[in-house]
PDB file of C-alpha atoms in Angstrom:
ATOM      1  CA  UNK U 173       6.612  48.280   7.934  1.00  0.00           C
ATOM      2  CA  UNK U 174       7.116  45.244  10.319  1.00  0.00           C
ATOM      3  CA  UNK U 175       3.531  44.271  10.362  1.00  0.00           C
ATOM      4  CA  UNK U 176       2.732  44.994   6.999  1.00  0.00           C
ATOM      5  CA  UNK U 177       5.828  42.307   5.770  1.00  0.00           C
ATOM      6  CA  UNK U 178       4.115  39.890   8.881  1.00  0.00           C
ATOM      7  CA  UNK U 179       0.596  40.655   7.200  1.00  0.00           C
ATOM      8  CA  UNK U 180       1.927  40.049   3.695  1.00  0.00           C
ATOM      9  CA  UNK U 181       3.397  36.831   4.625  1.00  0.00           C
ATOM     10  CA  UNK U 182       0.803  35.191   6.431  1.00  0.00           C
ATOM     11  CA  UNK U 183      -1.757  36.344   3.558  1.00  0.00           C
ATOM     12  CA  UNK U 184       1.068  34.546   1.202  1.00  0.00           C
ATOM     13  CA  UNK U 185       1.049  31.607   3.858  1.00  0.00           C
ATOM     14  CA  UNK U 186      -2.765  31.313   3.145  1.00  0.00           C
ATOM     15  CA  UNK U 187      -2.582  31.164  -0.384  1.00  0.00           C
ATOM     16  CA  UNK U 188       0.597  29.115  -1.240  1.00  0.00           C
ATOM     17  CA  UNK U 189      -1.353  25.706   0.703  1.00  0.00           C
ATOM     18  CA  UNK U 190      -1.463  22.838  -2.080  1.00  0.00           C
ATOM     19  CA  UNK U 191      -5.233  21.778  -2.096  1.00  0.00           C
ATOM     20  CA  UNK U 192      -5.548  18.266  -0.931  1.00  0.00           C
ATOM     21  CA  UNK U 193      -6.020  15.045  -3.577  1.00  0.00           C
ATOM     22  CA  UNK U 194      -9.581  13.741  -2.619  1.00  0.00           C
ATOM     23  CA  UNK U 195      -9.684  10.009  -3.519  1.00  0.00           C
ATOM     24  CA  UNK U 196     -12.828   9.153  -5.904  1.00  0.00           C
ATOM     25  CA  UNK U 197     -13.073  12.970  -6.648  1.00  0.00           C
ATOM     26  CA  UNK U 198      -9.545  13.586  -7.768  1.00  0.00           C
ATOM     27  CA  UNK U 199      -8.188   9.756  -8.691  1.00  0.00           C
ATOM     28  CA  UNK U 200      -9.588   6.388  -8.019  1.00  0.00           C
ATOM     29  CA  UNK U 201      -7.857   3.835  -6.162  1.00  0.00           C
ATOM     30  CA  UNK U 202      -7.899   0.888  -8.251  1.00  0.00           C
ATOM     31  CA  UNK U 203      -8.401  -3.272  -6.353  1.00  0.00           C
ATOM     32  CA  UNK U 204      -5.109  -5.389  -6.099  1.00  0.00           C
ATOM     33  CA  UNK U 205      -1.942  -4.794  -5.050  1.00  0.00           C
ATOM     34  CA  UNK U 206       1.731  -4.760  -6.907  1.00  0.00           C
ATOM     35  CA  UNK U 207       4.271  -6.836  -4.753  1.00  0.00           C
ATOM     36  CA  UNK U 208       7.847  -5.652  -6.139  1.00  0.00           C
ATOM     37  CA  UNK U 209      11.135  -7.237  -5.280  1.00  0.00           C
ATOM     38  CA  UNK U 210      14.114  -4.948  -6.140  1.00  0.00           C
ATOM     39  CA  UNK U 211      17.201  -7.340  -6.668  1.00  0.00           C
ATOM     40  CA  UNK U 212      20.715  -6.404  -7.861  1.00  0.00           C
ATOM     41  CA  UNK U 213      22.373  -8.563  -9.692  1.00  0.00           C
ATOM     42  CA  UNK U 214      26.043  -8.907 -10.648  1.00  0.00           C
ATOM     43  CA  UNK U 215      26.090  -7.122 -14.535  1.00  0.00           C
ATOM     44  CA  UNK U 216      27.500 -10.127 -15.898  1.00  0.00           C
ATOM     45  CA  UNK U 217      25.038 -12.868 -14.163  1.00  0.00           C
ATOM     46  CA  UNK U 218      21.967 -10.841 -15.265  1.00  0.00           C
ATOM     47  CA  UNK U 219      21.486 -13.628 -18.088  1.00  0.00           C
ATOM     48  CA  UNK U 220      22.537 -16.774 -15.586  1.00  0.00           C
ATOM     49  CA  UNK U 221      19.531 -15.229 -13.012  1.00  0.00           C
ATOM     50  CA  UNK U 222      16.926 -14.710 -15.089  1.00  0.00           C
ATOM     51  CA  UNK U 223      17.426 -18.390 -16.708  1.00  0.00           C
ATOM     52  CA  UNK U 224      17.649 -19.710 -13.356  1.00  0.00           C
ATOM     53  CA  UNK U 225      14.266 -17.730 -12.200  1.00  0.00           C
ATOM     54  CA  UNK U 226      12.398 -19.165 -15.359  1.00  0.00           C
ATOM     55  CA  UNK U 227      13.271 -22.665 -13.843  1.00  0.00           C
ATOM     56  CA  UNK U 228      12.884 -21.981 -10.558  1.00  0.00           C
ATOM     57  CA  UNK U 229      11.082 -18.842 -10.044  1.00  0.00           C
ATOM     58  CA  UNK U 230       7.948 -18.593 -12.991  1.00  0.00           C
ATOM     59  CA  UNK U 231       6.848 -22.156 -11.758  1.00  0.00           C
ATOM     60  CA  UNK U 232       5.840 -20.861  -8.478  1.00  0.00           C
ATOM     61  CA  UNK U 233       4.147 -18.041  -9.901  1.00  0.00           C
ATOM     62  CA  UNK U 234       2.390 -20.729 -12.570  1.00  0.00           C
ATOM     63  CA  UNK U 235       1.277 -22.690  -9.155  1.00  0.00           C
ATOM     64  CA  UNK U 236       0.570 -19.317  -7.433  1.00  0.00           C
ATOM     65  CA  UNK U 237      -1.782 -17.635 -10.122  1.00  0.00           C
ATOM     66  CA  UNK U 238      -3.771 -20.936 -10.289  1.00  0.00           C
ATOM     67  CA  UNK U 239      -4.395 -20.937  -6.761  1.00  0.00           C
ATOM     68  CA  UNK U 240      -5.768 -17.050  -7.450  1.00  0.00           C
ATOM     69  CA  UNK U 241      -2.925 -15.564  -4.807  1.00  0.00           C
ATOM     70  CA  UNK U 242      -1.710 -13.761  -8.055  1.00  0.00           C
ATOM     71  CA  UNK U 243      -3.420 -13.087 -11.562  1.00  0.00           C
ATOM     72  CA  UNK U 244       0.060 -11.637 -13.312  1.00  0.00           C
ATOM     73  CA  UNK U 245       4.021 -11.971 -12.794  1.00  0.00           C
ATOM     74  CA  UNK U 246       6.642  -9.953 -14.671  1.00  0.00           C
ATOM     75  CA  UNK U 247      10.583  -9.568 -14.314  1.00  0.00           C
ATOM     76  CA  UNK U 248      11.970  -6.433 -15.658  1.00  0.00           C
ATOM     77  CA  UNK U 249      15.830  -5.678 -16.278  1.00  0.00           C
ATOM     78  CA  UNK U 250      16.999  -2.675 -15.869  1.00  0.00           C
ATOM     79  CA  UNK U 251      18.617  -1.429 -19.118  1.00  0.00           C
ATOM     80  CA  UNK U 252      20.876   1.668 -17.192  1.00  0.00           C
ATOM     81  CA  UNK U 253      22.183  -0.060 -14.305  1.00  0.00           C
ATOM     82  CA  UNK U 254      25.088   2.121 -13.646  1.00  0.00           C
ATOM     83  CA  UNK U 255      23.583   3.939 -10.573  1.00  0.00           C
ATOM     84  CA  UNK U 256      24.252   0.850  -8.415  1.00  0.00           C
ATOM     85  CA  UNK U 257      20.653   0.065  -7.559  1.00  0.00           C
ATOM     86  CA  UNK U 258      18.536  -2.610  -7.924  1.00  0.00           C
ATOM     87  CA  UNK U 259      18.899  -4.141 -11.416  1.00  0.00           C
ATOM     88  CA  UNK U 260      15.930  -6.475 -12.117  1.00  0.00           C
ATOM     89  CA  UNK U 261      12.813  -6.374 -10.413  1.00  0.00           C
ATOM     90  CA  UNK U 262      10.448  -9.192  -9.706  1.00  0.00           C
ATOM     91  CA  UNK U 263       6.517  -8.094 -10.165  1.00  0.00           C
ATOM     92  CA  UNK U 264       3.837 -10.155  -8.731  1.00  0.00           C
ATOM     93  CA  UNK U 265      -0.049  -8.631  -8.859  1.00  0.00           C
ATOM     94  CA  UNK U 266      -1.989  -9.906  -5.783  1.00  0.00           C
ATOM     95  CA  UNK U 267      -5.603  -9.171  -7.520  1.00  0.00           C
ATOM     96  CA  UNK U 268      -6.848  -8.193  -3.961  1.00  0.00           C
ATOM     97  CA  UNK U 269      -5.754  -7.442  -0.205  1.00  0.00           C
ATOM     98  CA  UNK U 270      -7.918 -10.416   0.823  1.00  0.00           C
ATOM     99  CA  UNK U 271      -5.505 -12.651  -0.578  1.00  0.00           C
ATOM    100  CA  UNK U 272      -2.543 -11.897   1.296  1.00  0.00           C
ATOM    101  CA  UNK U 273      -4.805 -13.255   4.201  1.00  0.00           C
ATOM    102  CA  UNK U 274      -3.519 -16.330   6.175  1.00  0.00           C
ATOM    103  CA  UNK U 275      -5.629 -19.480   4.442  1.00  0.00           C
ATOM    104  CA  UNK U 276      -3.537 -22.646   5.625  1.00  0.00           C
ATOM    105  CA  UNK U 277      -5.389 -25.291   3.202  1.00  0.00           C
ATOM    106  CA  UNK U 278      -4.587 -22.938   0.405  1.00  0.00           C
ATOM    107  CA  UNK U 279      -1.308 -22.052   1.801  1.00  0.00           C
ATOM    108  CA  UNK U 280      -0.167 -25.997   1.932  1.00  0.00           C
ATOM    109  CA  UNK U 281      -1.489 -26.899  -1.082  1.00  0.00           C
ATOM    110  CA  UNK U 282       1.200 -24.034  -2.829  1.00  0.00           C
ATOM    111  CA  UNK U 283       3.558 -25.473  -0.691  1.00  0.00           C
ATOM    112  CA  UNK U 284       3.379 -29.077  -1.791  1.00  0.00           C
ATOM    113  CA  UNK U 285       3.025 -28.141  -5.649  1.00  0.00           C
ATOM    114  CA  UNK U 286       5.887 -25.976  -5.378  1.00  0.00           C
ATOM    115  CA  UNK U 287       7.957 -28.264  -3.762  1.00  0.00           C
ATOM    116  CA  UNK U 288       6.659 -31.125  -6.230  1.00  0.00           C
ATOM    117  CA  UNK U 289       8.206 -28.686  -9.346  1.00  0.00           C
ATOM    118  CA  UNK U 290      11.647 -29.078  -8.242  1.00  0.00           C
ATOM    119  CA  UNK U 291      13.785 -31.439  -6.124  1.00  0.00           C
ATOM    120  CA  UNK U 292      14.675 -29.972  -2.671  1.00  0.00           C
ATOM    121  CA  UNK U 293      18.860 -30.510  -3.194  1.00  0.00           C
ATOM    122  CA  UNK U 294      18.768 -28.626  -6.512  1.00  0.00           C
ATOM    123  CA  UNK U 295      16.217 -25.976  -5.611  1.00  0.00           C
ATOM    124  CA  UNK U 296      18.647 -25.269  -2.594  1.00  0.00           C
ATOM    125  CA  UNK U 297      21.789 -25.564  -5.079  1.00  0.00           C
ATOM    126  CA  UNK U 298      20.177 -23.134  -7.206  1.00  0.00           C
ATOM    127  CA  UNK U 299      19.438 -20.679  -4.850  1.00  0.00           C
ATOM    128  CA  UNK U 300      22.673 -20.798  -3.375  1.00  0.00           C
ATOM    129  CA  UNK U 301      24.114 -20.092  -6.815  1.00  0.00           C
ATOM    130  CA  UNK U 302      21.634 -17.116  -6.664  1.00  0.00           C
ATOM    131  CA  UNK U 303      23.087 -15.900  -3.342  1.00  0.00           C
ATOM    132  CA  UNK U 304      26.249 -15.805  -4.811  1.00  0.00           C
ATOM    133  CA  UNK U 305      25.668 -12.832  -7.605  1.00  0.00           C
ATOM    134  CA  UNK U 306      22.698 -11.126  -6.189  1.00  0.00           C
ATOM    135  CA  UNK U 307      21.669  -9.201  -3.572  1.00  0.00           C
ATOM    136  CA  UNK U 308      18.017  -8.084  -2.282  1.00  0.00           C
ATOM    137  CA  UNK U 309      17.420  -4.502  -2.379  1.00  0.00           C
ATOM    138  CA  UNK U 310      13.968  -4.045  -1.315  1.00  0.00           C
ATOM    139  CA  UNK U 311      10.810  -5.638  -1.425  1.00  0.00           C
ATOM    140  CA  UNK U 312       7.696  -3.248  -1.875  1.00  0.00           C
ATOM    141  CA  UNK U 313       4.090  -2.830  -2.184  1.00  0.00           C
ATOM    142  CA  UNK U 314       2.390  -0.452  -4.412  1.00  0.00           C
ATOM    143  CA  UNK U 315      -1.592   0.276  -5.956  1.00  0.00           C
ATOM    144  CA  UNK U 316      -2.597   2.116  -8.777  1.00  0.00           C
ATOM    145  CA  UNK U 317      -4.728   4.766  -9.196  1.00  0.00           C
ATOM    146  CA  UNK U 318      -6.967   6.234 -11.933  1.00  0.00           C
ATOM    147  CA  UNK U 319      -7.135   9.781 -12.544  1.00  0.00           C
ATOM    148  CA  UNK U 320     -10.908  10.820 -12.166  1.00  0.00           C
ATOM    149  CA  UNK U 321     -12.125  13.218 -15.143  1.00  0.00           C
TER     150      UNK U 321
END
């Protein structure tokens, strides 16, 4: 009866394996690369942030996308934020691993744009603001994938 069960089990054992996701058979991994910043934000400063990040924030991405590091931004606000977690994410798409290579003429020029958009004191002042109301969760990197037919 022992051996039997034993028998029966493995020969379950066999059969209950998952098969294994191929990539380019089962899904495609698609180029580029999702950079997401998890932030939460203080419920009632949701509104104050995002205005600030459209000042101070979405330039950078302007300068950044026309330098090719990026090809899309996005912010998304949580609409249930009860849970405690992150409440608005910030969503950059790098169009391809390459780009998040070191490249120190490209790298400057950013720099110096960026720091062109906005004076120093009330980039800092702003930021500082920022701190006040909103903490960093996480900062991620995800692909997509296509399904394969």
């Amino acid at each position: 009866m022992k051996t039997t069960f034993l028998m029966l089990a493995a020969g379950a054992a066999l059969f209950a394996t998952s098969a294994l996701a191929e990539p380019y058979v089962d899904y495609t991994p698609l180029k580029g690369v999702w950079h997401v910043t998890r932030v939460k934000v203080e419920p009632n400063r949701v509104d104050d942030y995002v205005t600030g990040l459209k000042k101070l924030w979405a330039p950078g991405e302007e300068v950044a996308k026309k330098h090719g590091v990026i090809d899309s931004y996005a912010i998304r606000i949580k609409i249930n934020p009860a849970d405690g977690q992150a409440n608005v994410l910030l969503i950059e798409h790098i169009p391809n691993m390459a780009m998040m290579e070191v490249d120190q003429a490209r790298d400057q020029a950013i720099e110096k744009e960026v720091l062109a958009l906005t004076p120093k004191t009330q980039a800092d002042a702003k930021v500082k603001e920022f701190d006040g109301y909103r903490t960093f969760v996480g900062d991620d990197y995800w692909t997509d994938i296509e399904f394969t037919k």
